[in-house]
GROMACS .gro file of C-alpha atoms in nm:
model
  260
    1MET     CA    1  -1.277  -0.129   1.370
    2ASN     CA    2  -1.227  -0.506   1.352
    3PHE     CA    3  -0.912  -0.694   1.451
    4LEU     CA    4  -0.785  -0.732   1.093
    5ALA     CA    5  -0.814  -0.357   1.020
    6LYS     CA    6  -0.634  -0.273   1.346
    7SER     CA    7  -0.357  -0.518   1.263
    8VAL     CA    8  -0.306  -0.373   0.914
    9LEU     CA    9  -0.312  -0.016   1.045
   10THR     CA   10  -0.064  -0.098   1.322
   11GLU     CA   11   0.171  -0.271   1.078
   12TRP     CA   12   0.149   0.026   0.838
   13VAL     CA   13   0.226   0.280   1.111
   14GLN     CA   14   0.518   0.071   1.240
   15GLY     CA   15   0.659   0.037   0.890
   16LEU     CA   16   0.626   0.411   0.828
   17GLY     CA   17   0.807   0.482   1.153
   18LYS     CA   18   1.094   0.244   1.069
   19ILE     CA   19   1.135   0.393   0.721
   20THR     CA   20   1.141   0.743   0.873
   21LEU     CA   21   1.409   0.637   1.122
   22LEU     CA   22   1.617   0.478   0.842
   23ALA     CA   23   1.588   0.799   0.637
   24LYS     CA   24   1.692   1.008   0.938
   25GLU     CA   25   1.989   0.782   1.014
   26SER     CA   26   2.097   0.779   0.649
   27LEU     CA   27   2.085   1.159   0.621
   28GLN     CA   28   2.293   1.191   0.937
   29SER     CA   29   2.547   0.944   0.796
   30LEU     CA   30   2.577   1.153   0.478
   31PHE     CA   31   2.746   1.423   0.684
   32THR     CA   32   2.938   1.206   0.932
   33PHE     CA   33   3.041   0.890   0.746
   34LYS     CA   34   3.345   0.878   0.519
   35LEU     CA   35   3.192   0.780   0.186
   36SER     CA   36   3.331   0.487  -0.011
   37TRP     CA   37   3.382   0.652  -0.349
   38ARG     CA   38   3.417   0.314  -0.520
   39ASP     CA   39   3.070   0.205  -0.405
   40TYR     CA   40   2.924   0.545  -0.484
   41ILE     CA   41   3.059   0.547  -0.840
   42TYR     CA   42   2.935   0.193  -0.897
   43GLN     CA   43   2.587   0.297  -0.782
   44LEU     CA   44   2.604   0.602  -1.009
   45TYR     CA   45   2.678   0.370  -1.300
   46PHE     CA   46   2.410   0.120  -1.202
   47ILE     CA   47   2.136   0.377  -1.138
   48GLY     CA   48   2.227   0.652  -1.381
   49VAL     CA   49   2.395   0.494  -1.682
   50LYS     CA   50   2.204   0.166  -1.695
   51SER     CA   51   1.868   0.345  -1.664
   52GLN     CA   52   1.931   0.556  -1.974
   53SER     CA   53   1.743   0.342  -2.224
   54VAL     CA   54   1.435   0.303  -2.002
   55VAL     CA   55   1.416   0.674  -1.923
   56LEU     CA   56   1.472   0.792  -2.281
   57VAL     CA   57   1.213   0.558  -2.430
   58THR     CA   58   0.962   0.656  -2.160
   59GLY     CA   59   1.019   1.028  -2.218
   60ALA     CA   60   1.005   0.998  -2.596
   61PHE     CA   61   0.677   0.810  -2.620
   62THR     CA   62   0.516   1.014  -2.342
   63GLY     CA   63   0.593   1.334  -2.534
   64MET     CA   64   0.466   1.185  -2.859
   65VAL     CA   65   0.137   1.064  -2.712
   66LEU     CA   66   0.082   1.386  -2.519
   67CYS     CA   67   0.148   1.596  -2.830
   68ALA     CA   68  -0.093   1.393  -3.045
   69GLN     CA   69  -0.369   1.389  -2.784
   70THR     CA   70  -0.332   1.762  -2.711
   71TYR     CA   71  -0.343   1.843  -3.082
   72PHE     CA   72  -0.662   1.641  -3.133
   73GLN     CA   73  -0.836   1.844  -2.861
   74PHE     CA   74  -0.685   2.186  -2.941
   75HIS     CA   75  -0.757   2.149  -3.312
   76LYS     CA   76  -1.130   2.167  -3.235
   77VAL     CA   77  -1.088   2.524  -3.108
   78LYS     CA   78  -0.814   2.626  -3.355
   79MET     CA   79  -0.534   2.633  -3.095
   80ASP     CA   80  -0.295   2.399  -3.277
   81ASN     CA   81   0.006   2.625  -3.218
   82ALA     CA   82  -0.025   2.591  -2.840
   83THR     CA   83   0.020   2.213  -2.852
   84LEU     CA   84   0.391   2.203  -2.770
   85ALA     CA   85   0.350   2.453  -2.486
   86VAL     CA   86   0.118   2.204  -2.311
   87VAL     CA   87   0.362   1.920  -2.378
   88SER     CA   88   0.654   2.122  -2.244
   89VAL     CA   89   0.490   2.240  -1.920
   90SER     CA   90   0.343   1.895  -1.852
   91MET     CA   91   0.674   1.718  -1.910
   92CYS     CA   92   0.873   1.965  -1.699
   93SER     CA   93   0.660   1.981  -1.388
   94GLU     CA   94   0.462   1.655  -1.380
   95LEU     CA   95   0.511   1.375  -1.630
   96GLY     CA   96   0.890   1.396  -1.656
   97PRO     CA   97   0.974   1.359  -1.285
   98VAL     CA   98   0.688   1.121  -1.198
   99LEU     CA   99   0.730   0.875  -1.487
  100THR     CA  100   1.109   0.877  -1.455
  101ALA     CA  101   1.084   0.802  -1.083
  102LEU     CA  102   0.833   0.524  -1.140
  103MET     CA  103   1.048   0.359  -1.407
  104VAL     CA  104   1.364   0.385  -1.197
  105ALA     CA  105   1.176   0.256  -0.892
  106GLY     CA  106   1.073  -0.049  -1.091
  107ARG     CA  107   1.429  -0.123  -1.201
  108VAL     CA  108   1.654   0.011  -0.926
  109GLY     CA  109   1.425  -0.011  -0.621
  110ALA     CA  110   1.355  -0.378  -0.688
  111SER     CA  111   1.725  -0.445  -0.739
  112MET     CA  112   1.817  -0.276  -0.410
  113ALA     CA  113   1.558  -0.478  -0.219
  114ALA     CA  114   1.669  -0.804  -0.382
  115GLU     CA  115   2.039  -0.739  -0.325
  116LEU     CA  116   2.009  -0.632   0.038
  117GLY     CA  117   1.746  -0.898   0.104
  118THR     CA  118   1.981  -1.168  -0.019
  119MET     CA  119   2.255  -1.027   0.203
  120LYS     CA  120   2.022  -1.038   0.502
  121VAL     CA  121   1.906  -1.394   0.433
  122THR     CA  122   2.265  -1.515   0.396
  123GLU     CA  123   2.360  -1.326   0.715
  124GLN     CA  124   2.610  -1.099   0.537
  125ILE     CA  125   2.455  -0.794   0.707
  126ASP     CA  126   2.512  -0.956   1.047
  127ALA     CA  127   2.870  -1.027   0.941
  128LEU     CA  128   2.917  -0.655   0.868
  129ARG     CA  129   2.806  -0.572   1.222
  130THR     CA  130   3.056  -0.821   1.368
  131LEU     CA  131   3.329  -0.641   1.170
  132ALA     CA  132   3.220  -0.310   1.332
  133THR     CA  133   3.080  -0.184   1.000
  134HIS     CA  134   2.743  -0.014   1.024
  135PRO     CA  135   2.509  -0.150   0.750
  136VAL     CA  136   2.345   0.189   0.696
  137ASP     CA  137   2.681   0.358   0.635
  138TYR     CA  138   2.812   0.083   0.411
  139LEU     CA  139   2.500  -0.025   0.222
  140VAL     CA  140   2.237   0.250   0.233
  141VAL     CA  141   2.434   0.574   0.209
  142PRO     CA  142   2.603   0.509  -0.132
  143ARG     CA  143   2.270   0.403  -0.282
  144LEU     CA  144   2.086   0.700  -0.136
  145LEU     CA  145   2.348   0.950  -0.248
  146ALA     CA  146   2.362   0.801  -0.598
  147SER     CA  147   1.983   0.815  -0.628
  148LEU     CA  148   1.975   1.177  -0.514
  149SER     CA  149   2.245   1.260  -0.771
  150THR     CA  150   2.109   1.075  -1.072
  151LEU     CA  151   1.729   1.116  -1.056
  152PRO     CA  152   1.737   1.492  -1.136
  153LEU     CA  153   1.970   1.429  -1.431
  154LEU     CA  154   1.761   1.141  -1.562
  155THR     CA  155   1.450   1.356  -1.528
  156VAL     CA  156   1.604   1.639  -1.730
  157GLU     CA  157   1.692   1.387  -2.000
  158SER     CA  158   1.337   1.254  -2.002
  159ILE     CA  159   1.194   1.607  -2.025
  160ALA     CA  160   1.423   1.700  -2.315
  161MET     CA  161   1.342   1.379  -2.501
  162GLY     CA  162   0.967   1.429  -2.445
  163ILE     CA  163   0.973   1.785  -2.578
  164LEU     CA  164   1.190   1.689  -2.876
  165SER     CA  165   0.971   1.395  -2.971
  166GLY     CA  166   0.659   1.609  -2.928
  167TYR     CA  167   0.808   1.875  -3.155
  168ILE     CA  168   0.887   1.616  -3.422
  169VAL     CA  169   0.538   1.467  -3.407
  170GLY     CA  170   0.380   1.813  -3.416
  171VAL     CA  171   0.577   1.933  -3.717
  172VAL     CA  172   0.628   1.617  -3.922
  173LEU     CA  173   0.312   1.416  -3.859
  174LEU     CA  174   0.054   1.678  -3.762
  175GLY     CA  175   0.174   1.960  -3.988
  176ILE     CA  176   0.184   2.238  -3.727
  177ASP     CA  177   0.388   2.547  -3.813
  178PRO     CA  178   0.729   2.495  -3.644
  179ALA     CA  179   0.791   2.866  -3.574
  180PHE     CA  180   0.462   2.920  -3.387
  181LEU     CA  181   0.501   2.585  -3.214
  182PHE     CA  182   0.848   2.670  -3.082
  183ASN     CA  183   0.766   3.031  -2.991
  184ASN     CA  184   0.463   2.933  -2.787
  185MET     CA  185   0.664   2.667  -2.607
  186VAL     CA  186   0.932   2.920  -2.508
  187LYS     CA  187   0.668   3.179  -2.415
  188TYR     CA  188   0.469   2.959  -2.177
  189THR     CA  189   0.747   2.741  -2.032
  190GLY     CA  190   0.952   2.905  -1.761
  191ALA     CA  191   1.270   2.806  -1.580
  192ILE     CA  192   1.058   2.763  -1.270
  193ASP     CA  193   0.875   2.471  -1.437
  194VAL     CA  194   1.207   2.291  -1.487
  195LEU     CA  195   1.310   2.374  -1.129
  196VAL     CA  196   0.987   2.224  -0.993
  197GLY     CA  197   1.055   1.903  -1.187
  198VAL     CA  198   1.414   1.881  -1.063
  199ILE     CA  199   1.310   1.934  -0.699
  200LYS     CA  200   1.048   1.661  -0.733
  201ALA     CA  201   1.301   1.425  -0.890
  202PHE     CA  202   1.546   1.486  -0.605
  203ILE     CA  203   1.281   1.395  -0.346
  204PHE     CA  204   1.159   1.093  -0.548
  205GLY     CA  205   1.518   0.965  -0.563
  206GLY     CA  206   1.536   0.967  -0.185
  207ILE     CA  207   1.198   0.794  -0.153
  208LEU     CA  208   1.272   0.504  -0.389
  209SER     CA  209   1.618   0.434  -0.247
  210ILE     CA  210   1.513   0.447   0.118
  211ILE     CA  211   1.210   0.222   0.061
  212GLY     CA  212   1.414  -0.021  -0.152
  213CYS     CA  213   1.689  -0.046   0.110
  214TYR     CA  214   1.442  -0.075   0.398
  215LYS     CA  215   1.248  -0.354   0.232
  216GLY     CA  216   1.569  -0.543   0.157
  217MET     CA  217   1.714  -0.507   0.508
  218SER     CA  218   1.387  -0.609   0.675
  219CYS     CA  219   1.282  -0.894   0.445
  220GLY     CA  220   1.160  -1.232   0.567
  221GLU     CA  221   1.341  -1.563   0.559
  222GLY     CA  222   1.435  -1.752   0.245
  223ALA     CA  223   1.372  -1.690  -0.123
  224GLU     CA  224   1.005  -1.619  -0.055
  225GLY     CA  225   1.096  -1.335   0.180
  226VAL     CA  226   1.333  -1.181  -0.076
  227GLY     CA  227   1.071  -1.207  -0.349
  228ARG     CA  228   0.806  -1.045  -0.132
  229ALA     CA  229   1.045  -0.766  -0.033
  230THR     CA  230   1.125  -0.696  -0.399
  231THR     CA  231   0.759  -0.670  -0.492
  232GLU     CA  232   0.673  -0.455  -0.190
  233ALA     CA  233   0.966  -0.221  -0.262
  234VAL     CA  234   0.831  -0.141  -0.609
  235VAL     CA  235   0.467  -0.114  -0.500
  236TYR     CA  236   0.530   0.099  -0.192
  237ALA     CA  237   0.780   0.325  -0.369
  238SER     CA  238   0.541   0.380  -0.662
  239ILE     CA  239   0.244   0.459  -0.438
  240THR     CA  240   0.452   0.690  -0.219
  241ILE     CA  241   0.583   0.875  -0.524
  242LEU     CA  242   0.231   0.929  -0.661
  243ILE     CA  243   0.091   1.046  -0.326
  244SER     CA  244   0.386   1.273  -0.248
  245ASN     CA  245   0.364   1.421  -0.599
  246PHE     CA  246   0.020   1.562  -0.520
  247PHE     CA  247   0.138   1.737  -0.206
  248LEU     CA  248   0.462   1.852  -0.372
  249THR     CA  249   0.262   2.003  -0.658
  250LEU     CA  250   0.047   2.204  -0.417
  251THR     CA  251   0.342   2.307  -0.201
  252LEU     CA  252   0.581   2.404  -0.480
  253ASN     CA  253   0.314   2.595  -0.673
  254GLN     CA  254   0.230   2.793  -0.360
  255LEU     CA  255   0.600   2.843  -0.283
  256PHE     CA  256   0.688   2.973  -0.628
  257HIS     CA  257   0.357   3.155  -0.678
  258LEU     CA  258   0.288   2.982  -1.008
  259TYR     CA  259  -0.077   3.077  -0.981
  260ASP     CA  260   0.005   3.449  -1.014
   0.00000   0.00000   0.00000
């Protein structure tokens, strides 16, 4: 292994360790720190309410595309009526939580990194320490808690919008019988599929907020450092979400015995 590869690997391991420590410290603060409800509600508004349009548009067009593509394949074997069942299961357990998390990571994760990075560059985080205020308690915990609260709700919205848009496309544009379409969806979509999606969304919310806050609080000097931290927050959060989704899928399917 050459020097460059060792340097990159060492930096990656150190970064992973620091993010893990920040996550551990933040989770401990959730149970010991007196939460600022004003900051928490503001973060709820910023993450949950202001992400509505992005999440709804993403869910709607994902459901529409998935319905059309599934129909084109199923129509070859005369399984048109099963189209919405595929859309529903896919949106609940995979596409809904993953795409919602990626879209929110792009909007909210970047904003967290930029905001905290600017505070670090202008030495506001150091000023908090001089006032005996722990930055993790004051800056990270409200954002983490708001992300954990809102991602599952945003994911449920995205799933509902995807299924509704898929139903409309299937009935209105593709001419599938609405009764068979709906009955098959209900028959093959279980509550456990929705639960898997919600659990994934909860974990993705923690990932994107911790990485966004870490990148902001550890950014380099000047505007260049803030810009790099913002980019890295989105890239690292997106990659982590995609990788963790694979392992969550295997784990949750084994846990809930979805193969039976």
